[in-house]
JSON list of C-alpha atoms and ligand atoms in Angstrom, two decimals:
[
{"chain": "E", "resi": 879, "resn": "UNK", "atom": "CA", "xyz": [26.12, -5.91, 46.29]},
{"chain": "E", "resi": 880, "resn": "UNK", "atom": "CA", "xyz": [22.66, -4.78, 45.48]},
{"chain": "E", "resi": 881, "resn": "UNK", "atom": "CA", "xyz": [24.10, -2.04, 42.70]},
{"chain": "E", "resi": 882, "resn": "UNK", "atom": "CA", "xyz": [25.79, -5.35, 41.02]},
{"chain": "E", "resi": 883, "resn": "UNK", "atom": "CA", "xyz": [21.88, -7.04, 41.67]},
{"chain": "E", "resi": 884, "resn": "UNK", "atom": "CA", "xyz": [20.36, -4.14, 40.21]},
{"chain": "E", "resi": 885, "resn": "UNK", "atom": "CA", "xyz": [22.87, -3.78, 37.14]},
{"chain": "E", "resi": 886, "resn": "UNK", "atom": "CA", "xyz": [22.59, -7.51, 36.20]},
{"chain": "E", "resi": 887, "resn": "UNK", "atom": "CA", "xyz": [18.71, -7.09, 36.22]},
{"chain": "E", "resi": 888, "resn": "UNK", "atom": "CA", "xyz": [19.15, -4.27, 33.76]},
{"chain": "E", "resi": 889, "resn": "UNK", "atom": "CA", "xyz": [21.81, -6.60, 31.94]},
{"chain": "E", "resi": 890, "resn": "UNK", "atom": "CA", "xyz": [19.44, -8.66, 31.12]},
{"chain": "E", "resi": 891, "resn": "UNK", "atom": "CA", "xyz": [16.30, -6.67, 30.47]},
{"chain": "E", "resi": 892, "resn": "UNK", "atom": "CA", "xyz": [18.34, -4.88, 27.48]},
{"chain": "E", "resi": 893, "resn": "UNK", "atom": "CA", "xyz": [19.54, -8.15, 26.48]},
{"chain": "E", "resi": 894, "resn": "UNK", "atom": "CA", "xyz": [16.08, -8.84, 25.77]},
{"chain": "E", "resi": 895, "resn": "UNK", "atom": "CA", "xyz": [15.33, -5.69, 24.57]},
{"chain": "E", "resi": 896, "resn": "UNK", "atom": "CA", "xyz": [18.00, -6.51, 21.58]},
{"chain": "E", "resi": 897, "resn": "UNK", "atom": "CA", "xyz": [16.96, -9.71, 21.07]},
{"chain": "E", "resi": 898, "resn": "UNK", "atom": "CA", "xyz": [13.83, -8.46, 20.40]},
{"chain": "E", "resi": 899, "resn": "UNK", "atom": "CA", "xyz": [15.34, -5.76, 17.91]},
{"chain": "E", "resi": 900, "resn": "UNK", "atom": "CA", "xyz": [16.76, -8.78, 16.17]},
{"chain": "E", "resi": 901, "resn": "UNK", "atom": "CA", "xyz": [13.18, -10.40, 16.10]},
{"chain": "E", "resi": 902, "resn": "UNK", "atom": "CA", "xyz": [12.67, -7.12, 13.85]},
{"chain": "E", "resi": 903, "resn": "UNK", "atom": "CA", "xyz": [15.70, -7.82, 11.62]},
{"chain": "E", "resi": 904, "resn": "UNK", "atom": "CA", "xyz": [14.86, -11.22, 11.10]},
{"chain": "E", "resi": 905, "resn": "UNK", "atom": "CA", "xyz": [10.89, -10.35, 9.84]},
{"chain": "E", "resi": 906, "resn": "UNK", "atom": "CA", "xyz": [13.07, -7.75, 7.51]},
{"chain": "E", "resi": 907, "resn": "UNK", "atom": "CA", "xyz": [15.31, -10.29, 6.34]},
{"chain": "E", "resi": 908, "resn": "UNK", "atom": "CA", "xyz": [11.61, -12.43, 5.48]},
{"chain": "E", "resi": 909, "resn": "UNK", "atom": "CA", "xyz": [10.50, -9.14, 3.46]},
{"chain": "E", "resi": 910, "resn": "UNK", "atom": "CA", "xyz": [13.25, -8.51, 1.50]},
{"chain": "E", "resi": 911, "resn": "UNK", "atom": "CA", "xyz": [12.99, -12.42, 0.66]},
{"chain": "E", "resi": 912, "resn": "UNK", "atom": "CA", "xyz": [9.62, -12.37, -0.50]},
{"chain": "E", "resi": 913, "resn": "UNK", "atom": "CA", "xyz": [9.42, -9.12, -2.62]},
{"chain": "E", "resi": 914, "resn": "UNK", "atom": "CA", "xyz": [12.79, -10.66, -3.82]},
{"chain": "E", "resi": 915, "resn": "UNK", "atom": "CA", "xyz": [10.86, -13.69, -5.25]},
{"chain": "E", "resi": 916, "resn": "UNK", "atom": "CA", "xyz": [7.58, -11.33, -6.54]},
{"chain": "E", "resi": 917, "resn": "UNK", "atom": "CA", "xyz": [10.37, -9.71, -8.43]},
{"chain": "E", "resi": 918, "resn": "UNK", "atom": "CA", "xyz": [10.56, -13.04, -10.51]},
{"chain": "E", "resi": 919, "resn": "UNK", "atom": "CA", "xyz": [7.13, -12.55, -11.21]},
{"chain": "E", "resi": 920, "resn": "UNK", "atom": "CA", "xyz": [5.99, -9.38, -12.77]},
{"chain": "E", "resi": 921, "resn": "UNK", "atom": "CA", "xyz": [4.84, -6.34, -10.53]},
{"chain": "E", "resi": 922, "resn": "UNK", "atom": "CA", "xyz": [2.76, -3.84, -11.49]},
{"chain": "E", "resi": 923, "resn": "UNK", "atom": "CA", "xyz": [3.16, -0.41, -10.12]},
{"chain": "E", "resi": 924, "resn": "UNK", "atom": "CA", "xyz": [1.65, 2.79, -10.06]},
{"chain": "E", "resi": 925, "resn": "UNK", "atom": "CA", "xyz": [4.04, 5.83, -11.33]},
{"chain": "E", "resi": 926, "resn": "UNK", "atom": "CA", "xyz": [5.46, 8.08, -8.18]},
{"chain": "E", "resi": 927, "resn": "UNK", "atom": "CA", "xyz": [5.87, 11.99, -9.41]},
{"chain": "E", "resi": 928, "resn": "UNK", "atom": "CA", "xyz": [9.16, 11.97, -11.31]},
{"chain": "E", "resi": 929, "resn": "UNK", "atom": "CA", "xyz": [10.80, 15.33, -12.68]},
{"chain": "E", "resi": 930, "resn": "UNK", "atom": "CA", "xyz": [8.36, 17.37, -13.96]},
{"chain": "E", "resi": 931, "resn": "UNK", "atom": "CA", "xyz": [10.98, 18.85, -16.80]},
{"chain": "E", "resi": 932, "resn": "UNK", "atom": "CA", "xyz": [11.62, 15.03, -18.19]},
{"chain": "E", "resi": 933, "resn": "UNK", "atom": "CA", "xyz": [7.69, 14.66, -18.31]},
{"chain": "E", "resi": 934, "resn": "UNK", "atom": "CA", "xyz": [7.51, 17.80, -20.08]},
{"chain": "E", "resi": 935, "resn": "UNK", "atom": "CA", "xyz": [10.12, 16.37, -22.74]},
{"chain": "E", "resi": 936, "resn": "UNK", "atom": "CA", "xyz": [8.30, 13.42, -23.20]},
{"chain": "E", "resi": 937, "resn": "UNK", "atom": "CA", "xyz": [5.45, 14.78, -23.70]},
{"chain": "E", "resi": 938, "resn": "UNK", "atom": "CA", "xyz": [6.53, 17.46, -26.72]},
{"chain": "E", "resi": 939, "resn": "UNK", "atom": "CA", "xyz": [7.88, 14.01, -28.23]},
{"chain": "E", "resi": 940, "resn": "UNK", "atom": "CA", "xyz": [4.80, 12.07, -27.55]},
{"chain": "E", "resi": 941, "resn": "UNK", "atom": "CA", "xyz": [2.46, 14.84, -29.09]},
{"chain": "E", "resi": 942, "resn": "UNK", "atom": "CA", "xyz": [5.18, 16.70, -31.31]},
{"chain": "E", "resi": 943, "resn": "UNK", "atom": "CA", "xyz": [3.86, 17.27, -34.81]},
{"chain": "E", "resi": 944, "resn": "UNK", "atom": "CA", "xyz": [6.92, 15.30, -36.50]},
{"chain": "E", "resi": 945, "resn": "UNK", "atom": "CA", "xyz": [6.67, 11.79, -33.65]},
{"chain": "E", "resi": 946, "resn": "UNK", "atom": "CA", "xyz": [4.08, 10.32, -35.98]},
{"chain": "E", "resi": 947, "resn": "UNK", "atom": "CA", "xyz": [2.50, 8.48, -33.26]},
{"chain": "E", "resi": 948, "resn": "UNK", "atom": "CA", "xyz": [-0.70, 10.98, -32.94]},
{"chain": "E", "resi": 949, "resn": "UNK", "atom": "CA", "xyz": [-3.03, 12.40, -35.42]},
{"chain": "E", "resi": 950, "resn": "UNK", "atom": "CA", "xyz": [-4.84, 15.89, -34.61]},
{"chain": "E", "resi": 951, "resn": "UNK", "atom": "CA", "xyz": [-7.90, 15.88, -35.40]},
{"chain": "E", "resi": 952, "resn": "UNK", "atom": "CA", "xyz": [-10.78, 18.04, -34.22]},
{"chain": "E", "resi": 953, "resn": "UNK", "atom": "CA", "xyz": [-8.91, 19.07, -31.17]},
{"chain": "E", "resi": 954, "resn": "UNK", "atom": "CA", "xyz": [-7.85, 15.42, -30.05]},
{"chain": "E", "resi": 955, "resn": "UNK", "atom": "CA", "xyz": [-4.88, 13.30, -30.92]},
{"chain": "E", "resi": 956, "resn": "UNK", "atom": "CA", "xyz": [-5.76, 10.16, -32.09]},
{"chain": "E", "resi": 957, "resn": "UNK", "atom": "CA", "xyz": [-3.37, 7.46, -31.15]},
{"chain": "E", "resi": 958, "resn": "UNK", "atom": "CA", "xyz": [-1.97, 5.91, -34.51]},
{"chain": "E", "resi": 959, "resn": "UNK", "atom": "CA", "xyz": [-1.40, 2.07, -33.63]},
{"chain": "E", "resi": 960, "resn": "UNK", "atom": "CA", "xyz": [-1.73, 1.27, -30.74]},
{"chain": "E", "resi": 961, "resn": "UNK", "atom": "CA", "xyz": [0.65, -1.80, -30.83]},
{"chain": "E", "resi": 962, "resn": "UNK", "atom": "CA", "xyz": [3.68, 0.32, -31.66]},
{"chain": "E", "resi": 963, "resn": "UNK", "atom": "CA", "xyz": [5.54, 1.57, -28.39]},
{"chain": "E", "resi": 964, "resn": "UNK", "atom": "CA", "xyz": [6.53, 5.18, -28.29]},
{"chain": "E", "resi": 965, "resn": "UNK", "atom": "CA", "xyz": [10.44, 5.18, -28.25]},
{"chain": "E", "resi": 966, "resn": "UNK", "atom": "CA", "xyz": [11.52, 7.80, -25.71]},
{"chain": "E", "resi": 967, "resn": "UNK", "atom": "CA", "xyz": [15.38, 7.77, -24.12]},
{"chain": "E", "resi": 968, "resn": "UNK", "atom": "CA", "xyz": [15.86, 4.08, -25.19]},
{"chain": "E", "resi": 969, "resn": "UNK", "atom": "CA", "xyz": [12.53, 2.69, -23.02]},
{"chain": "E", "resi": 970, "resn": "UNK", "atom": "CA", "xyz": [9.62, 1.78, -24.78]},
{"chain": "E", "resi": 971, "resn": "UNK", "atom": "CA", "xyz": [6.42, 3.07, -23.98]},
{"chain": "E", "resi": 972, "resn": "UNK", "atom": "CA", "xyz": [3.00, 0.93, -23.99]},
{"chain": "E", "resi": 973, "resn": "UNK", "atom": "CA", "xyz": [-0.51, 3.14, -25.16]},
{"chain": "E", "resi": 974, "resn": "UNK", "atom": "CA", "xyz": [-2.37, 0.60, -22.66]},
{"chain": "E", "resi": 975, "resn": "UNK", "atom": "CA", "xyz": [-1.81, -2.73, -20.34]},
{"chain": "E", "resi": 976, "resn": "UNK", "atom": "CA", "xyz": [-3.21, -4.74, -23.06]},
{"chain": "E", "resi": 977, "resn": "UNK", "atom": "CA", "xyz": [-0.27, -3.93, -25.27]},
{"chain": "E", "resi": 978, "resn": "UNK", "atom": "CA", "xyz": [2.48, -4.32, -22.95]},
{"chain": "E", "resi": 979, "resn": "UNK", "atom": "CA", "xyz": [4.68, -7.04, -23.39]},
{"chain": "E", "resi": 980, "resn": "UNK", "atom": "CA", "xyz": [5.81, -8.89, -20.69]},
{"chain": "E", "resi": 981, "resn": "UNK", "atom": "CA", "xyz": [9.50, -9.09, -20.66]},
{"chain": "E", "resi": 982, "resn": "UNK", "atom": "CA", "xyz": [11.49, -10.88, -17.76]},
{"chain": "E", "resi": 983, "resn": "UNK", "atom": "CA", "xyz": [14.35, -8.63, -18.40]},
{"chain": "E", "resi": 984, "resn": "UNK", "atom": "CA", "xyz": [12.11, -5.83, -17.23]},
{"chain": "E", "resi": 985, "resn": "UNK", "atom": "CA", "xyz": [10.17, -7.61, -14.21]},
{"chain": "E", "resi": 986, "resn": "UNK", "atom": "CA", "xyz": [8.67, -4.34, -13.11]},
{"chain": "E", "resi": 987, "resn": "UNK", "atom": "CA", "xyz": [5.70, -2.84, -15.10]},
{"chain": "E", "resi": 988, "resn": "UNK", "atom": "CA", "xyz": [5.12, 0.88, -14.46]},
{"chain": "E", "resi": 989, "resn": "UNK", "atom": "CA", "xyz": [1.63, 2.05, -15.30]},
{"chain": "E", "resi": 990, "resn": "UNK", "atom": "CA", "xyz": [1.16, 6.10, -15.22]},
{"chain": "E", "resi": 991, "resn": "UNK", "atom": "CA", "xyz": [-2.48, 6.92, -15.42]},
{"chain": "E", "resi": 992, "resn": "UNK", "atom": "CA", "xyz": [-3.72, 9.58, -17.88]},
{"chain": "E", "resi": 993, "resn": "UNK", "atom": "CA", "xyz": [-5.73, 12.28, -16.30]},
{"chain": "E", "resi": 994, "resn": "UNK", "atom": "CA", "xyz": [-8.49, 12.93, -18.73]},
{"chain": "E", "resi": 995, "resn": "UNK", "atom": "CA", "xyz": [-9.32, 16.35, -17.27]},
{"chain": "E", "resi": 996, "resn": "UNK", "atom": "CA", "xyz": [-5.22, 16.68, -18.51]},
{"chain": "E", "resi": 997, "resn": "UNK", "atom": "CA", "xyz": [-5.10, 19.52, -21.15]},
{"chain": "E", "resi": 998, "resn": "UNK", "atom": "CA", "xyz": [-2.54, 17.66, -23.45]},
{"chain": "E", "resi": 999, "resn": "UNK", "atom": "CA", "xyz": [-2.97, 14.03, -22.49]},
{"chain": "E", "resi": 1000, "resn": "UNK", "atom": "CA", "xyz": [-6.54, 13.91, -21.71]},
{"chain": "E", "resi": 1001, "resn": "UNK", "atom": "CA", "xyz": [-6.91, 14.52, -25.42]},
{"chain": "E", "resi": 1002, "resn": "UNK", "atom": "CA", "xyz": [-5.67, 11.79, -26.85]},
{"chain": "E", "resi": 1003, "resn": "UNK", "atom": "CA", "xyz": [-8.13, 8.62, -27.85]},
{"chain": "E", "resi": 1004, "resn": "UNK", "atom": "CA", "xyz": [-8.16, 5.48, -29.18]},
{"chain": "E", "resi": 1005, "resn": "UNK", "atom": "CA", "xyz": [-9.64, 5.00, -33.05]},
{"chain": "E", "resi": 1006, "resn": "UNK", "atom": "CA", "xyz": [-12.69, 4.01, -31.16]},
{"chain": "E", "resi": 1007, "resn": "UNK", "atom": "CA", "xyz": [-13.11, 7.43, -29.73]},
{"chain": "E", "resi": 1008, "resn": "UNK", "atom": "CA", "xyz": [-12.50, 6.05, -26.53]},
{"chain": "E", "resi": 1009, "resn": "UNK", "atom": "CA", "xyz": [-9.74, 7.99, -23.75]},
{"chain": "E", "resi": 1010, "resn": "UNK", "atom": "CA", "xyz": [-6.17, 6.30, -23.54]},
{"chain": "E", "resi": 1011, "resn": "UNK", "atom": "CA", "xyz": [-6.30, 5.73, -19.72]},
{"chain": "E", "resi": 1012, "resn": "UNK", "atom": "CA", "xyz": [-2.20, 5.02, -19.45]},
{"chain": "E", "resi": 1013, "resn": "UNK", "atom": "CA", "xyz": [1.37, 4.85, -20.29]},
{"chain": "E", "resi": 1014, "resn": "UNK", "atom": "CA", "xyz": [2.66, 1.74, -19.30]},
{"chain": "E", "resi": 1015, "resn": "UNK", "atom": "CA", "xyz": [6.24, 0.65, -19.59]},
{"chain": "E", "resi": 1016, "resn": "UNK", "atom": "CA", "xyz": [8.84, -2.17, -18.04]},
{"chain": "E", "resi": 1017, "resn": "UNK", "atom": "CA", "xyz": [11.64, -1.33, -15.53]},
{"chain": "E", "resi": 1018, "resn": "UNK", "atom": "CA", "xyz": [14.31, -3.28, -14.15]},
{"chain": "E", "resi": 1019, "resn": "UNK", "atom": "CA", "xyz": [14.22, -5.75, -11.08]},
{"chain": "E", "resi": 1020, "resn": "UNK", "atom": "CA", "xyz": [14.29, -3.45, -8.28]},
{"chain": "E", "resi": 1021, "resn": "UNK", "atom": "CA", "xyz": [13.31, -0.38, -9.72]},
{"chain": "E", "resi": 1022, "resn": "UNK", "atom": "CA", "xyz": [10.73, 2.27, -8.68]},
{"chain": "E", "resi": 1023, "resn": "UNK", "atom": "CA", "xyz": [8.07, 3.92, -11.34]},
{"chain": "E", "resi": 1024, "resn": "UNK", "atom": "CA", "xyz": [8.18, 7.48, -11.28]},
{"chain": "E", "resi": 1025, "resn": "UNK", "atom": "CA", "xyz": [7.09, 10.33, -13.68]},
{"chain": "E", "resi": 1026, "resn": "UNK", "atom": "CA", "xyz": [7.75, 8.30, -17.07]},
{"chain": "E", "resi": 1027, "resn": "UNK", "atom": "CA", "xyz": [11.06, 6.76, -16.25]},
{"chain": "E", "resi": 1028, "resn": "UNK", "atom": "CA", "xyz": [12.70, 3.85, -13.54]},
{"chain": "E", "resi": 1029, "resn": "UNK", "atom": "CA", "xyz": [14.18, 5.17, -10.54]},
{"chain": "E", "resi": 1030, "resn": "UNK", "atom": "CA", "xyz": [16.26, 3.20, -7.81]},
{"chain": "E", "resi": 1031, "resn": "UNK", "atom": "CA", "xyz": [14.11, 1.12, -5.15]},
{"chain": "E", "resi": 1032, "resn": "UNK", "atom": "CA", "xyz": [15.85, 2.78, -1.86]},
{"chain": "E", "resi": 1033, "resn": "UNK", "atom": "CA", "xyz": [13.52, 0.14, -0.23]},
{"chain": "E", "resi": 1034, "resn": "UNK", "atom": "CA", "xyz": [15.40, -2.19, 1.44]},
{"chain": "E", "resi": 1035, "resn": "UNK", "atom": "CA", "xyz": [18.53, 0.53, 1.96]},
{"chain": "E", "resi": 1036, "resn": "UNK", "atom": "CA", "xyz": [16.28, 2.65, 4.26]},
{"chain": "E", "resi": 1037, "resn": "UNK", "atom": "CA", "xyz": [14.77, -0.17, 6.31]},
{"chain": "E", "resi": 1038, "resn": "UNK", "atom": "CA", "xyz": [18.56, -0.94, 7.56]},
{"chain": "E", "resi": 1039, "resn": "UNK", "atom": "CA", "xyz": [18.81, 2.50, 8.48]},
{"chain": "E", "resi": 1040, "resn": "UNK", "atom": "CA", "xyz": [15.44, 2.19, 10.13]},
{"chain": "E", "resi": 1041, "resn": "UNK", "atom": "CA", "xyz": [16.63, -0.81, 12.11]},
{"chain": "E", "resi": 1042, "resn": "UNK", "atom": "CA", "xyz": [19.71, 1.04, 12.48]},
{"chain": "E", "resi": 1043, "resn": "UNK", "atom": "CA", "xyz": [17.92, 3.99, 14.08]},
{"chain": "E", "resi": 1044, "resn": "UNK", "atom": "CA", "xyz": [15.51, 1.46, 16.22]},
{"chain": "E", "resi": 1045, "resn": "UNK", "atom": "CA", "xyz": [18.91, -0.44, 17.63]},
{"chain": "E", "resi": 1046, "resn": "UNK", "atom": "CA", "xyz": [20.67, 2.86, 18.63]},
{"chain": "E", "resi": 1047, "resn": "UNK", "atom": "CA", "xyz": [17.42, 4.20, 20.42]},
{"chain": "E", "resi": 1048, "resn": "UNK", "atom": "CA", "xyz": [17.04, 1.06, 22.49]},
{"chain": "E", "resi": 1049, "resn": "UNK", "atom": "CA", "xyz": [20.47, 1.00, 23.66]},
{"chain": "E", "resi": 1050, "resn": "UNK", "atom": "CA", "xyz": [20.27, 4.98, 24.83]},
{"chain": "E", "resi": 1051, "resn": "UNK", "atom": "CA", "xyz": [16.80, 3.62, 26.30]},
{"chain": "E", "resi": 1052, "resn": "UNK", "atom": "CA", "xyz": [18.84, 0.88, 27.81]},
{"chain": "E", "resi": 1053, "resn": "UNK", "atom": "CA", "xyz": [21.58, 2.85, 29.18]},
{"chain": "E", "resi": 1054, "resn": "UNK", "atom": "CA", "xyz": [19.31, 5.90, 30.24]},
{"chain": "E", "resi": 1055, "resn": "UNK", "atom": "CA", "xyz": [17.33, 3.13, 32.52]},
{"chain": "E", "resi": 1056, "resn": "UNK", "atom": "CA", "xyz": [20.89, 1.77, 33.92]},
{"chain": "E", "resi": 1057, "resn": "UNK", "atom": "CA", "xyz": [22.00, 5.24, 35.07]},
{"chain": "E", "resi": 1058, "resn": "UNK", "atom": "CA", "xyz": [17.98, 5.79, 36.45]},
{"chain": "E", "resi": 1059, "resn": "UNK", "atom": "CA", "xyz": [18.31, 2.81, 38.70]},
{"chain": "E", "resi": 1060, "resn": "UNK", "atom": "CA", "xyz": [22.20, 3.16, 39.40]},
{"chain": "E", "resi": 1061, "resn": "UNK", "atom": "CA", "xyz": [21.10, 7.05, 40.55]},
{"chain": "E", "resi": 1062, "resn": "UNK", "atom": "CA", "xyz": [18.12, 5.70, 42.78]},
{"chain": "E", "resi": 1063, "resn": "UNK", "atom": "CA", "xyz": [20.51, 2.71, 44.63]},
{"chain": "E", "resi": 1064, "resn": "UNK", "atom": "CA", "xyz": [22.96, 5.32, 44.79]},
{"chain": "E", "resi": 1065, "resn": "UNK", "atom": "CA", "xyz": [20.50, 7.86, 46.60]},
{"chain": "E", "resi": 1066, "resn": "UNK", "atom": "CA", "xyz": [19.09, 5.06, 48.98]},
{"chain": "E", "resi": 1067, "resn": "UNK", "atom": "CA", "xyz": [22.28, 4.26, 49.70]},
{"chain": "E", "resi": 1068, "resn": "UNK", "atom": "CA", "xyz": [22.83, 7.11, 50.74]},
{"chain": "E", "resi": 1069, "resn": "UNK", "atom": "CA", "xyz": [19.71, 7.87, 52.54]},
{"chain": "E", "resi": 1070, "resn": "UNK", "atom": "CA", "xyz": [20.16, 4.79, 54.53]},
{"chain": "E", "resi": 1071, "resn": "UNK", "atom": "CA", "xyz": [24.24, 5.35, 55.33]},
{"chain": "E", "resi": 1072, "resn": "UNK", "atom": "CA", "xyz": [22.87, 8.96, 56.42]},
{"chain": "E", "resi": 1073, "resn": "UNK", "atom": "CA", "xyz": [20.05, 8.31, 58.55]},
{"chain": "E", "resi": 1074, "resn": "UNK", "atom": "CA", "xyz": [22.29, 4.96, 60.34]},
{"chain": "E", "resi": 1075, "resn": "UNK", "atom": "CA", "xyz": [24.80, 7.91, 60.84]},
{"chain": "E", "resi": 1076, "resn": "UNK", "atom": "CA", "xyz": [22.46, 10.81, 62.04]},
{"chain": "E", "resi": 1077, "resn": "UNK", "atom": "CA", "xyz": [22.82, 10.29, 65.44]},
{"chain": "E", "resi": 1078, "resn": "UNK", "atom": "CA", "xyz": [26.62, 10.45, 65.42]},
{"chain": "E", "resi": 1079, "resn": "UNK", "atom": "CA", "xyz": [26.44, 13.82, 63.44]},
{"chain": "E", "resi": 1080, "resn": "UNK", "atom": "CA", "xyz": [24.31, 15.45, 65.68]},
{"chain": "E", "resi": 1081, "resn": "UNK", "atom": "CA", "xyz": [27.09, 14.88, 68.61]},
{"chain": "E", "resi": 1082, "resn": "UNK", "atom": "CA", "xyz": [29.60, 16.32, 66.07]},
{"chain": "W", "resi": 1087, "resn": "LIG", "atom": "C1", "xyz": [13.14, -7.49, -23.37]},
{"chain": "W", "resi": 1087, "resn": "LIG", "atom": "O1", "xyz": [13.71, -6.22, -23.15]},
{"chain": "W", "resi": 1087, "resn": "LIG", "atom": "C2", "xyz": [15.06, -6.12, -23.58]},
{"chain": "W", "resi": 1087, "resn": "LIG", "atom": "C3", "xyz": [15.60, -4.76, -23.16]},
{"chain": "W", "resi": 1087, "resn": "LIG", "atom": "O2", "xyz": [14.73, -3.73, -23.51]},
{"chain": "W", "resi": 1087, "resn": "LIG", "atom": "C4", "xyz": [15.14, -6.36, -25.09]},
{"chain": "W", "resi": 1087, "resn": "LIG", "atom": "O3", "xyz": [16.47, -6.28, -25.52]},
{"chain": "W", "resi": 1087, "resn": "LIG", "atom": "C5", "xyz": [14.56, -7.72, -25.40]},
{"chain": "W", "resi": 1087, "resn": "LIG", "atom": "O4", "xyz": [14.51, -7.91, -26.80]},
{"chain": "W", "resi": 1087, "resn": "LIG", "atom": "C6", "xyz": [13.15, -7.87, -24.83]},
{"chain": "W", "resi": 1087, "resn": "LIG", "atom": "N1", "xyz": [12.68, -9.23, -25.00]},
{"chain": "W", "resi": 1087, "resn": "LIG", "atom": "C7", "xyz": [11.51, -9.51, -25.50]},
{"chain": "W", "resi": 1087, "resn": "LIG", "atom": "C8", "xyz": [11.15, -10.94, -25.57]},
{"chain": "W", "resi": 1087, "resn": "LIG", "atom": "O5", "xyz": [10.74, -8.65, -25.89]},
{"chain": "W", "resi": 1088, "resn": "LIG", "atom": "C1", "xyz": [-11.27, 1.13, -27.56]},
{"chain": "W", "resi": 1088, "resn": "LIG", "atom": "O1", "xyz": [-9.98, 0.61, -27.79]},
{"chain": "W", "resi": 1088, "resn": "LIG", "atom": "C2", "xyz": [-9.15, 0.47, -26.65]},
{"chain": "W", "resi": 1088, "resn": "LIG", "atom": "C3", "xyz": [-7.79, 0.03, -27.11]},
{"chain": "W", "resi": 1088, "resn": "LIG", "atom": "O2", "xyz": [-7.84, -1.01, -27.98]},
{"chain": "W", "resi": 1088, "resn": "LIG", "atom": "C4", "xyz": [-9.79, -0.51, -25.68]},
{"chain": "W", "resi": 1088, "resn": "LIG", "atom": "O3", "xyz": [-8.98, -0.63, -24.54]},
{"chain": "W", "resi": 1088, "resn": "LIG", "atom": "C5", "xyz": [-11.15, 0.02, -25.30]},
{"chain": "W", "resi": 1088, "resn": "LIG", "atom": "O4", "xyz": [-11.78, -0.93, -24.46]},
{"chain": "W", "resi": 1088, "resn": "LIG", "atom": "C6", "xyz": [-11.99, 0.25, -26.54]},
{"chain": "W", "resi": 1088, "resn": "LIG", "atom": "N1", "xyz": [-13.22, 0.88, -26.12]},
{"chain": "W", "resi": 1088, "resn": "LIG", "atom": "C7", "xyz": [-14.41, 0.47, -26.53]},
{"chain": "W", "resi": 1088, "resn": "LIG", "atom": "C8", "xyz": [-15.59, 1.22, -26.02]},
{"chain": "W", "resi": 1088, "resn": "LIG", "atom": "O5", "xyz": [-14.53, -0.52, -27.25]}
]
């Protein structure tokens, strides 16, 4: 009787627990929504690292001799027009924020920062001898920014594996605390049966 008492106590403190790990699920679900409709809109975001060999190849075609988009002179590049994209594996690139068009085919605008301590990049410059501070450029709904190309948002995969993860801990919490109290009962049980029966096993 009291291991059923104890059992249906636990029943329904990991009931709770899960309802509460469905609480989480539903504040995901809310998420997902809302960066769902700020994908509408445009985002703006900040380049990750990408493959340094890809950078590499865009920049020999950004500063290569025959691109046209550059002119050396006196150790910097000076940026042609700044209006025209630089074409690089079908994506057009943007010499500033200013020039970007906004494009709702491409909701996500990647900006990658030029470092102007950057040997090769930090020598390029407007006509108005000022520093081009980015590369900007649109990817599609969903997409990540990183090195100078769109990579897959593995956003809202990982967070289900994250509730995943949080569901499967709770219920080896859960049953961890079930076999802790069924243990205890069980050892009270069987403290009680033995002390009720000491005196009988001390005739024996
Ligand atoms: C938007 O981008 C797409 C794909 O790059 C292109 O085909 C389309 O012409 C662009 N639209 C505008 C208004 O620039
Ligand atoms: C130089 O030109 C760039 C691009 O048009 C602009 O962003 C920048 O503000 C200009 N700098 C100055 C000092 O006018």
């Amino acid at each position: 009787m009291r291991i059923g008492h104890g059992l249906n106590l636990l029943l329904v403190l990991t009931f709770s627990l899960e309802v509460e790990s469905k609480g989480g699920r539903g504040t995901g679900r809310g998420r997902s929504r809302s960066f769902r409709v700020t994908q509408k809109r445009m985002i703006k975001r900040t380049a990750k690292s990408g493959s340094i060999e890809r950078t590499q190849v865009f920049r020999s075609a950004l500063l290569g001799a025959g691109a046209g988009y550059l002119v050396a002179s006196k150790g910097r590049f000076y940026i042609q027009n700044p209006r025209d994209p630089i074409l690089f594996e079908e994506r057009k690139f943007y010499w500033d924020s200013q020039y970007y068009p906004i494009n709702d085919t491409l909701p996500v605008q990647c900006v990658n920062p030029i470092d102007p301590q950057d040997p090769q990049l930090g020598r390029i410059y407007f006509s108005n001898e000022s520093h081009a501070r980015e590369i900007v450029w649109g990817c599609e709904g969903g997409a990540e920014c990183c090195g100078y190309d769109c990579c897959m948002d593995d956003g809202i995969f990982s967070s289900i594996l994250r509730l995943a993860f949080v569901i499967v801990l709770l219920a080896l919490i859960g049953l961890l605390l079930i076999e802790c109290i069924r243990w205890m009962i069980y050892c009270i049980a069987q403290f009680r049966t033995k002390n009720s029966f000491n005196p009988v096993s001390t005739h024996i």
